[in-house]
Amino acid sequence: KGKYLQLYLNEFIYKLNRRYFGEKLFDRLVIAGITGYD
C-alpha cells in the first residue's frame, strides 16, 4: 500500500487539475501540442 501511495496521489492531482477544464480541454491540448508541453 505504501508502494502505491505516490501513484494514487498522482492520479488524484491529475483529476483535480482536469476537473475545471470542461470545454477548454481541447484548446489546452492544442496549445500543449504546439508548444511541446506534456
C-alpha positions as a LaTeX table, in Angstrom:
\begin{tabular}{lrrr}
\hline
Residue & $x$ (\AA) & $y$ (\AA) & $z$ (\AA) \\
\hline
Lys1 & 0.00 & 0.00 & 0.00 \\
Gly2 & 2.82 & 2.39 & 0.75 \\
Lys3 & 4.36 & 1.23 & $-2.51$ \\
Tyr4 & 1.44 & 2.63 & $-4.50$ \\
Leu5 & 0.83 & 5.77 & $-2.47$ \\
Gln6 & 2.64 & 8.04 & $-4.95$ \\
Leu7 & 0.64 & 6.60 & $-7.84$ \\
Tyr8 & $-2.62$ & 7.27 & $-6.00$ \\
Leu9 & $-1.55$ & 10.83 & $-5.24$ \\
Asn10 & $-0.52$ & 11.43 & $-8.85$ \\
Glu11 & $-3.91$ & 10.22 & $-10.09$ \\
Phe12 & $-5.75$ & 12.39 & $-7.56$ \\
Ile13 & $-3.82$ & 15.53 & $-8.53$ \\
Tyr14 & $-4.29$ & 14.78 & $-12.23$ \\
Lys15 & $-8.07$ & 14.52 & $-11.84$ \\
Leu16 & $-8.20$ & 17.54 & $-9.55$ \\
Asn17 & $-6.38$ & 19.67 & $-12.12$ \\
Arg18 & $-8.54$ & 18.45 & $-15.02$ \\
Arg19 & $-11.98$ & 18.95 & $-13.47$ \\
Tyr20 & $-12.23$ & 22.65 & $-14.33$ \\
Phe21 & $-11.19$ & 22.45 & $-17.99$ \\
Gly22 & $-14.57$ & 21.49 & $-19.42$ \\
Glu23 & $-14.89$ & 22.80 & $-22.98$ \\
Lys24 & $-11.43$ & 24.39 & $-22.79$ \\
Leu25 & $-9.73$ & 20.99 & $-22.66$ \\
Phe26 & $-9.36$ & 20.78 & $-26.45$ \\
Asp27 & $-7.85$ & 24.28 & $-26.61$ \\
Arg28 & $-5.34$ & 23.36 & $-23.92$ \\
Leu29 & $-4.42$ & 20.16 & $-25.75$ \\
Val30 & $-3.81$ & 22.11 & $-28.97$ \\
Ile31 & $-1.66$ & 24.67 & $-27.14$ \\
Ala32 & 0.28 & 21.88 & $-25.41$ \\
Gly33 & 0.86 & 20.18 & $-28.76$ \\
Ile34 & 2.10 & 23.35 & $-30.41$ \\
Thr35 & 4.41 & 24.38 & $-27.60$ \\
Gly36 & 5.66 & 20.83 & $-26.94$ \\
Tyr37 & 4.48 & 20.55 & $-23.34$ \\
Asp38 & 3.03 & 17.31 & $-22.00$ \\
\hline
\end{tabular}
